[in-house]
PDB file of C-alpha atoms in Angstrom:
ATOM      1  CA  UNK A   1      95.544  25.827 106.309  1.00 73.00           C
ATOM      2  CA  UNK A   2      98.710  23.743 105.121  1.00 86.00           C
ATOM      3  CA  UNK A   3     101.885  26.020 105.599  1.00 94.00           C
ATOM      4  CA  UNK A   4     102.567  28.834 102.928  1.00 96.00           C
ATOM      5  CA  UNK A   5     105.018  27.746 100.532  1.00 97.00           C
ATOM      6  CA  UNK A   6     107.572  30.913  99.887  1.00 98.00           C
ATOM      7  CA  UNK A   7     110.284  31.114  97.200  1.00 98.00           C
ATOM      8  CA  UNK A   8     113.502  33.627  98.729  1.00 98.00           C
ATOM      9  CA  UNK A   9     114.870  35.634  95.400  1.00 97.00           C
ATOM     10  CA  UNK A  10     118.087  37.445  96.834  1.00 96.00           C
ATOM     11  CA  UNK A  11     121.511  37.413  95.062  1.00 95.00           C
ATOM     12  CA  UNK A  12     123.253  37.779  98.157  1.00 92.00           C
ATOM     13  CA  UNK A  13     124.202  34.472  99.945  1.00 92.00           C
ATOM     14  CA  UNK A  14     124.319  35.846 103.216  1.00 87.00           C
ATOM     15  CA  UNK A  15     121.078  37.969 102.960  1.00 90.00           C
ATOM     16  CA  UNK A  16     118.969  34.900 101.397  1.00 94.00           C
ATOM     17  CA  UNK A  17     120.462  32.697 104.283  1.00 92.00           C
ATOM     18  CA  UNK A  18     119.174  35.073 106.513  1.00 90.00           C
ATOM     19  CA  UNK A  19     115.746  35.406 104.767  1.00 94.00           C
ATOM     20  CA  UNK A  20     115.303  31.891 104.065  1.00 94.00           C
ATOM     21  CA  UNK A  21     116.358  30.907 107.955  1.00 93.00           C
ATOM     22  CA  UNK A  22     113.157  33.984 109.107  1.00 92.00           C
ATOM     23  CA  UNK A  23     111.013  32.385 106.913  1.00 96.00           C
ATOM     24  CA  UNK A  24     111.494  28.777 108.456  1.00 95.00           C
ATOM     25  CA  UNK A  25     111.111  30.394 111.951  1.00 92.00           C
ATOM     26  CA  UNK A  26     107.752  32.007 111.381  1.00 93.00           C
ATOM     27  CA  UNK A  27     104.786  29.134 112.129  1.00 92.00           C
ATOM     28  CA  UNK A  28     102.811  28.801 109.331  1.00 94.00           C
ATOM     29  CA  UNK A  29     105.653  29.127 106.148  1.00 96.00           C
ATOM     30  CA  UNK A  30     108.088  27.071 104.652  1.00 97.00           C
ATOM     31  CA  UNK A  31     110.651  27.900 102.606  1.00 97.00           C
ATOM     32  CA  UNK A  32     110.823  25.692  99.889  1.00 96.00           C
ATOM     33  CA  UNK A  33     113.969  27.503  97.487  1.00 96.00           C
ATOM     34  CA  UNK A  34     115.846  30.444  97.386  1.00 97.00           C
ATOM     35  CA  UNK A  35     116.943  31.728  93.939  1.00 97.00           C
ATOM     36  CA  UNK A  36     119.870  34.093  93.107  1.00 96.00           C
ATOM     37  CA  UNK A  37     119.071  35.421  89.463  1.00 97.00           C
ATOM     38  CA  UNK A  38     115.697  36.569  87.741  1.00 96.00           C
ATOM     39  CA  UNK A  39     116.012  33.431  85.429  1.00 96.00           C
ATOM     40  CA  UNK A  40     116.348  30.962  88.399  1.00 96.00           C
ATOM     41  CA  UNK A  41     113.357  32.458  90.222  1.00 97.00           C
ATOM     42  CA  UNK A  42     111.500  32.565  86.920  1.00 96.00           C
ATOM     43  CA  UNK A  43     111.988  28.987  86.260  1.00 95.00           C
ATOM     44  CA  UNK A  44     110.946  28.019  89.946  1.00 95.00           C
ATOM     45  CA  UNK A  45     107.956  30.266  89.462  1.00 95.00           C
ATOM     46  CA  UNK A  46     106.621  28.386  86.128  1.00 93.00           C
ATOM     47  CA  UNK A  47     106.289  25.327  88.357  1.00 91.00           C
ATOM     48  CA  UNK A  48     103.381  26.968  90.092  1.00 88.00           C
ATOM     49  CA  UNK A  49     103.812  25.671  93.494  1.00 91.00           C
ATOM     50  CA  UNK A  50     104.332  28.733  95.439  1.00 96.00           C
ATOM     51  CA  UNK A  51     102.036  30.830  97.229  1.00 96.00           C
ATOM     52  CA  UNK A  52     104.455  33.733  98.300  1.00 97.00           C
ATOM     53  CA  UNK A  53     107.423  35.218  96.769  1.00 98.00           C
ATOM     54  CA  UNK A  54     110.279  37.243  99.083  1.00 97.00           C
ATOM     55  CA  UNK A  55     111.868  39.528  96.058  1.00 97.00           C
ATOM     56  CA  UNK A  56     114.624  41.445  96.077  1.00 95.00           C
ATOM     57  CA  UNK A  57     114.466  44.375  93.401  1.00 92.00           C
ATOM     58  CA  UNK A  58     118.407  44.649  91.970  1.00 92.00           C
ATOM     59  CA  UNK A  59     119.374  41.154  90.861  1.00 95.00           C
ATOM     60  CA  UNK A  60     122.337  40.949  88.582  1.00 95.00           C
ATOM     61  CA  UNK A  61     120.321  39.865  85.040  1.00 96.00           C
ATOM     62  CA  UNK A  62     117.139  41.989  86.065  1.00 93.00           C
ATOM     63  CA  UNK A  63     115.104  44.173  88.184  1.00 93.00           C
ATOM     64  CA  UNK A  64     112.018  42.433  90.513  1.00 94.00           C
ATOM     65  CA  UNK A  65     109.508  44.787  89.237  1.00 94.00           C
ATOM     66  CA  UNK A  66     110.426  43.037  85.927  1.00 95.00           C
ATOM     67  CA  UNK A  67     109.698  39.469  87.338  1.00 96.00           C
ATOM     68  CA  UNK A  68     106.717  40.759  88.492  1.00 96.00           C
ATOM     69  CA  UNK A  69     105.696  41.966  85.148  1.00 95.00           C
ATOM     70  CA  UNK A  70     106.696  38.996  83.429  1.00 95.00           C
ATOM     71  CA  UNK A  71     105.010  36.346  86.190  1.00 94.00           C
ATOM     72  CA  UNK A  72     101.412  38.427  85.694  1.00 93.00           C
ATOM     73  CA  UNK A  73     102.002  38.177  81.953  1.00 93.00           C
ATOM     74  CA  UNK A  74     101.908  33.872  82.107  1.00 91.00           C
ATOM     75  CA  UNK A  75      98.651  34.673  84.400  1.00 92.00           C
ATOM     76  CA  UNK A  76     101.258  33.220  87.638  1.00 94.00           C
ATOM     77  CA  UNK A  77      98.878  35.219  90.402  1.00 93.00           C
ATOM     78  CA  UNK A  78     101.619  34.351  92.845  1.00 95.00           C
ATOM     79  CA  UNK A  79     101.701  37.050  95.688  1.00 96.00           C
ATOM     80  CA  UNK A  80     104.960  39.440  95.884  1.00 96.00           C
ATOM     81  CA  UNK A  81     106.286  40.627  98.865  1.00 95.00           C
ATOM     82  CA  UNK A  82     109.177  43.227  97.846  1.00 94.00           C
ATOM     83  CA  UNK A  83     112.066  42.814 100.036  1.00 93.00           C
ATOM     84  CA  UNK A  84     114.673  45.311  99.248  1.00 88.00           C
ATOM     85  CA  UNK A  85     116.873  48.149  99.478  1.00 86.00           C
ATOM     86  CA  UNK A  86     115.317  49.931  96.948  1.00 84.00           C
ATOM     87  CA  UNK A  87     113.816  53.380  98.670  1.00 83.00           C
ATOM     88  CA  UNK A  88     112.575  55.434  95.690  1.00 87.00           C
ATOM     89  CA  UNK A  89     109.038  56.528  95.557  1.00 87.00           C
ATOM     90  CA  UNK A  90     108.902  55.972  92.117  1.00 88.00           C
ATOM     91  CA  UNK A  91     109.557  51.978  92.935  1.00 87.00           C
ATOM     92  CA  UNK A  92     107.466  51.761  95.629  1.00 88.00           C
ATOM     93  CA  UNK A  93     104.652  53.197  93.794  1.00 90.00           C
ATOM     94  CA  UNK A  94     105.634  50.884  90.417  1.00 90.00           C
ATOM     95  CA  UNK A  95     105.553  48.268  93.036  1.00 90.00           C
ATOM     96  CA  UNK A  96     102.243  48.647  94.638  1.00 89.00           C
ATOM     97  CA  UNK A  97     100.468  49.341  90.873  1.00 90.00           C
ATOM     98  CA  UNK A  98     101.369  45.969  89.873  1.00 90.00           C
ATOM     99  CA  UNK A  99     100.440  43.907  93.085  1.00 87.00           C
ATOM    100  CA  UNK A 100     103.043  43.793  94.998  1.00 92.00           C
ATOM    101  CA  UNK A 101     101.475  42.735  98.959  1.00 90.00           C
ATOM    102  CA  UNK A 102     103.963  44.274 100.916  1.00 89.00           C
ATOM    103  CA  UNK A 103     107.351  46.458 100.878  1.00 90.00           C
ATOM    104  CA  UNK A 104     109.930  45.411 103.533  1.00 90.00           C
ATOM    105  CA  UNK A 105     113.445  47.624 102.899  1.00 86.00           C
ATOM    106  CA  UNK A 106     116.455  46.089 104.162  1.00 86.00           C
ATOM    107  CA  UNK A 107     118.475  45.925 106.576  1.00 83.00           C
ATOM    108  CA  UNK A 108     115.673  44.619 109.133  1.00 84.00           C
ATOM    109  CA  UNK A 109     114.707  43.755 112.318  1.00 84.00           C
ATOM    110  CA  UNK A 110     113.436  40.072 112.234  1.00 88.00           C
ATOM    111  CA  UNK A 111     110.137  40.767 114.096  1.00 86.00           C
ATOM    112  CA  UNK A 112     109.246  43.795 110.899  1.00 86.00           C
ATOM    113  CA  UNK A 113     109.390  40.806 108.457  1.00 89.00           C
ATOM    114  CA  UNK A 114     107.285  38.371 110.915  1.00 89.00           C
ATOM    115  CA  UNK A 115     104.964  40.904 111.840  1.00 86.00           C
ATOM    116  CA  UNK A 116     104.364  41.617 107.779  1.00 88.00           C
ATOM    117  CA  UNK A 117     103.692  38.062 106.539  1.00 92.00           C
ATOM    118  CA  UNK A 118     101.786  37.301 109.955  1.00 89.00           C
ATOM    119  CA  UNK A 119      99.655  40.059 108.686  1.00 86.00           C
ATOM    120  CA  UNK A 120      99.609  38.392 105.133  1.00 90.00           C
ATOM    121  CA  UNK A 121      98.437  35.023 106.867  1.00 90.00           C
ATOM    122  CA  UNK A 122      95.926  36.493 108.023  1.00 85.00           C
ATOM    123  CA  UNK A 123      94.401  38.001 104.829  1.00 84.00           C
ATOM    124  CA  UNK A 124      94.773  34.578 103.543  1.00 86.00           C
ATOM    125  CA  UNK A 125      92.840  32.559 105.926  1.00 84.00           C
ATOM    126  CA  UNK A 126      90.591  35.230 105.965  1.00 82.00           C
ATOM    127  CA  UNK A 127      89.955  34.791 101.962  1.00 81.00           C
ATOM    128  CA  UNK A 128      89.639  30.544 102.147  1.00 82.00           C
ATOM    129  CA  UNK A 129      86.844  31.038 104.954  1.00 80.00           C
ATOM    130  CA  UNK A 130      84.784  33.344 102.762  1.00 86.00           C
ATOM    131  CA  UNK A 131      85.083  35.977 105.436  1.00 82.00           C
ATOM    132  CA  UNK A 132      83.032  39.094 104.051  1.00 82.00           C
ATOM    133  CA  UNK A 133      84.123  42.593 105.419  1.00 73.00           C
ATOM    134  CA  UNK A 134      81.432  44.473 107.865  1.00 76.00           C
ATOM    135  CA  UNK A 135      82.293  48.023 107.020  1.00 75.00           C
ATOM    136  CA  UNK A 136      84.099  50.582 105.336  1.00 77.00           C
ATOM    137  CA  UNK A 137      86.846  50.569 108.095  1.00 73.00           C
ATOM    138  CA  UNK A 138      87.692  46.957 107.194  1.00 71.00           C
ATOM    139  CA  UNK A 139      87.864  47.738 103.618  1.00 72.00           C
ATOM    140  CA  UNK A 140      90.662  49.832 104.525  1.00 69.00           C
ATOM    141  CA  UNK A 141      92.271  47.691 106.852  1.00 68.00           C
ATOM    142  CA  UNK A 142      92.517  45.001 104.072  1.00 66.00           C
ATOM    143  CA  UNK A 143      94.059  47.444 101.518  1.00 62.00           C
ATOM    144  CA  UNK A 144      96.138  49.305 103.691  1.00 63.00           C
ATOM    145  CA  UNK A 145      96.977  46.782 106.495  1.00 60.00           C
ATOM    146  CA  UNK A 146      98.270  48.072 109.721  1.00 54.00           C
ATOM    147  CA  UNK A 147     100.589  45.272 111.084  1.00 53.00           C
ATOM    148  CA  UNK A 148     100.265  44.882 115.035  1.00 53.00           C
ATOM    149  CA  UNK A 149     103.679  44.621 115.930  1.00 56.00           C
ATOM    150  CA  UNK A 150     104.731  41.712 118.007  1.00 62.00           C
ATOM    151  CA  UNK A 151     108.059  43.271 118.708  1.00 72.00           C
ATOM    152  CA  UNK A 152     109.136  41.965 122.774  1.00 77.00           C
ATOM    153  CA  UNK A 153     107.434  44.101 125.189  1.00 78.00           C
ATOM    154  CA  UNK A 154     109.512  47.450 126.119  1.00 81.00           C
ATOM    155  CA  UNK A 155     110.622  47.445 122.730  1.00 85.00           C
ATOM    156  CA  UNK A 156     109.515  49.645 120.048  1.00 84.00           C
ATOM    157  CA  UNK A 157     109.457  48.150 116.415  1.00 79.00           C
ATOM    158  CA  UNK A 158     110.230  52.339 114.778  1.00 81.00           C
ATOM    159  CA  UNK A 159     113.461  52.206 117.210  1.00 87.00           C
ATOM    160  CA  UNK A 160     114.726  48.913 116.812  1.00 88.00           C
ATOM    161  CA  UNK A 161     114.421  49.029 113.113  1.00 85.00           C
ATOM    162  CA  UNK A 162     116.475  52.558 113.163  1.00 88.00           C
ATOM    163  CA  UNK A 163     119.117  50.841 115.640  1.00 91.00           C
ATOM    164  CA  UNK A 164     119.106  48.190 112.706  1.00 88.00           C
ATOM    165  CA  UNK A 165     119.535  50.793 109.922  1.00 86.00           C
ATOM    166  CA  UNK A 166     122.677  52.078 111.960  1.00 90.00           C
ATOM    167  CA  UNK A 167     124.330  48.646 112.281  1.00 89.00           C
ATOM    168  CA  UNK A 168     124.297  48.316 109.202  1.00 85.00           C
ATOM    169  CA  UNK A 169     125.832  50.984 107.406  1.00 84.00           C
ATOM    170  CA  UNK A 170     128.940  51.068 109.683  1.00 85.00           C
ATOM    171  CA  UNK A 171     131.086  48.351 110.960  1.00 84.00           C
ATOM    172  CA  UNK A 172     130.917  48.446 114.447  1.00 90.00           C
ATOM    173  CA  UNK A 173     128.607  50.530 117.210  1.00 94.00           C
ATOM    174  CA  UNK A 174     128.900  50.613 120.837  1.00 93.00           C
ATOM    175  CA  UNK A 175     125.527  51.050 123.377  1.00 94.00           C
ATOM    176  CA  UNK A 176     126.914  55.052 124.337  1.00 93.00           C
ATOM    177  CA  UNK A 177     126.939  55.823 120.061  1.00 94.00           C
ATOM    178  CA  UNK A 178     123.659  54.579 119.740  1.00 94.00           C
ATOM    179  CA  UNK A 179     122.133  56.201 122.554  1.00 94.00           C
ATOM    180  CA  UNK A 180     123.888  59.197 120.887  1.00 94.00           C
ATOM    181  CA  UNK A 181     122.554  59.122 117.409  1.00 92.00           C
ATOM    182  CA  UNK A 182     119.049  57.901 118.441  1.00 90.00           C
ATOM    183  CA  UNK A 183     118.733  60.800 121.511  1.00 92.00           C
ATOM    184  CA  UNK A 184     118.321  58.107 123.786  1.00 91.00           C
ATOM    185  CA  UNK A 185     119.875  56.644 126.814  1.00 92.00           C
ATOM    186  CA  UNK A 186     122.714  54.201 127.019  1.00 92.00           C
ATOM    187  CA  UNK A 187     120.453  51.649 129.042  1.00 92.00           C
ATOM    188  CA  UNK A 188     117.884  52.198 126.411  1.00 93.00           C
ATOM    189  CA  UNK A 189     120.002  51.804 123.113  1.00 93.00           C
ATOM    190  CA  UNK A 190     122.162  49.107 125.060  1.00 92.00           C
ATOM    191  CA  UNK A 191     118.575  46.976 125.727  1.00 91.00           C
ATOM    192  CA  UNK A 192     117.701  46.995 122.032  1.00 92.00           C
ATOM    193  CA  UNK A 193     121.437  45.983 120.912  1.00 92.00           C
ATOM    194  CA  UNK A 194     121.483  43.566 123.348  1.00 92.00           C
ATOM    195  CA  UNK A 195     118.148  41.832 121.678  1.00 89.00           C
ATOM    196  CA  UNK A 196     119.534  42.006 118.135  1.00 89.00           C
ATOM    197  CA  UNK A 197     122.506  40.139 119.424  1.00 89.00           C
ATOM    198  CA  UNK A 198     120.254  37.360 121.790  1.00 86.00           C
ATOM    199  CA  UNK A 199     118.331  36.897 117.826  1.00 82.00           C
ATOM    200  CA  UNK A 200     121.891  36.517 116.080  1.00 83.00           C
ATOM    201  CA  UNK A 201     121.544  39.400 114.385  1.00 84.00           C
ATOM    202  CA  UNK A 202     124.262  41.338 115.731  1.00 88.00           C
ATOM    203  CA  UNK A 203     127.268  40.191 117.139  1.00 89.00           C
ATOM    204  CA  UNK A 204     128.968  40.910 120.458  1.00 90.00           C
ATOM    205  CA  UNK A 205     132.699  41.462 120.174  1.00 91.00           C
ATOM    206  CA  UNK A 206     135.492  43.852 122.681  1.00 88.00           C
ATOM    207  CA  UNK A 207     136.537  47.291 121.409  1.00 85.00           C
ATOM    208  CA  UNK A 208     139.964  47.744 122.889  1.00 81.00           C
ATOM    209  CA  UNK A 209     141.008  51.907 122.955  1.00 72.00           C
ATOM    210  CA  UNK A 210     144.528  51.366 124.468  1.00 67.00           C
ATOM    211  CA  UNK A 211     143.759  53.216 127.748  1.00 66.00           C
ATOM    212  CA  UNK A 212     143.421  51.967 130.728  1.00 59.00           C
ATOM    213  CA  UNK A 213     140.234  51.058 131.934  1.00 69.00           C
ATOM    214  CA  UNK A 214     137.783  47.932 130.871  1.00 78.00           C
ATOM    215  CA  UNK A 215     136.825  47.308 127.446  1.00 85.00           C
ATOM    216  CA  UNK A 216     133.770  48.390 125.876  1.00 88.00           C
ATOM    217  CA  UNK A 217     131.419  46.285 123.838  1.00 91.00           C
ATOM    218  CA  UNK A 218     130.624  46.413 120.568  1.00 93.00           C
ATOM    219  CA  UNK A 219     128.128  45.728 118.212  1.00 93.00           C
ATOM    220  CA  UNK A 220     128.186  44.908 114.720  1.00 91.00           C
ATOM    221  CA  UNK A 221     125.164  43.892 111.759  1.00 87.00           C
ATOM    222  CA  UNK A 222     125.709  40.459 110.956  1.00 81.00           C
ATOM    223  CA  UNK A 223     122.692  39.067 109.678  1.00 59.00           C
ATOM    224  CA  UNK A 224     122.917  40.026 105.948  1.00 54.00           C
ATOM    225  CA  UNK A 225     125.621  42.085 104.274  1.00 42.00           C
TER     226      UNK A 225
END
């Protein structure tokens, strides 16, 4: 199959940097634009060109759902993977009703995203070949796909996405608050920080207390804001 070509709708620069630059890493995908607005991703979207769209949900002149609504309404099939920070039941459910493949919240790991739209490509190729499914178990499988997470062994994907979620929301974490909050131990929380930072998602700076003693090191969330 010739790559899958995959539109990135986030308002955020940094975020859609981020998302666009994941996209490009995964074999099999290609970026080809990243849109800020509903309009912009609209008018990409009427070219009919793409085979996946990344989709935020809170743009500034409209919601995703909305795109969604409006892209099924011109008969665009296009698939719709919801990438957001949108955590209502309500949305999720309004999201899944009208097609929507997949439902990523943000902030994440990189290998939850690659570990989604591998699991995508798969249904895809699947589909060209004129696979049929063997039993009831695979119907299930297909509409309720269990990703197999390719997250580096020792690592689990729950943990590292929860080590993500705390980066995130506060400016700064060393290895011995993280192995606090999580219930785990500093080795532990300081293995998973220290593979966020090898990816470029977090960055490694010195947290200086004024005592004596050597610095600690510090972790912060820098791969969308």
């Amino acid at each position: 199959m010739p790559d899958l070509r995959v539109l990135v709708v986030e308002d955020d620069p940094v975020a859609a940097e981020a998302h666009r630059t994941y996209v490009d890493r995964l074999p099999g995908f290609t970026c080809v634009g990243v849109a800020g607005t509903a309009g912009r991703a609209l008018q990409v979207l009427a070219r009919g060109d793409l085979d996946l769209v990344l989709l935020d949900m809170n743009l500034p002149d409209g919601h995703g759902l909305d795109i969604v609504r409006r892209m099924r309404a011109l008969g665009n099939q296009t698939d719709v993977v919801a990438v957001t920070s949108a955590r209502e039941v309500a949305a999720v459910q309004a999201a899944a009703r009208i097609g929507v493949v997949q439902y990523v919240l943000k902030p994440f790991a990189f290998e939850t995203l690659r570990d989604r739209l591998t699991a995508y490509a798969r249904q895809r190729r699947a589909a060209a070949l004129g696979e049929v499914v063997a039993d009831q178990d695979e119907v299930d499988r297909l509409l309720h796909p269990a990703t197999v997470s390719s997250v580096p062994k020792g690592l689990a994907g729950g943990v590292l996405d929860r080590v993500v979620q705390l980066l995130a929301n506060r400016e700064g974490w060393t290895a011995e608050e993280v192995a606090t909050s999580l219930g785990t131990s500093r080795i532990t929380a300081r293995r998973y920080l220290e593979h966020l930072a090898d990816q470029g998602q977090a960055l490694r700076t010195q947290r200086y207390d004024g005592r004596s003693g050597r610095p600690k090191v510090e972790y912060s969330w820098v791969a969308e804001s």
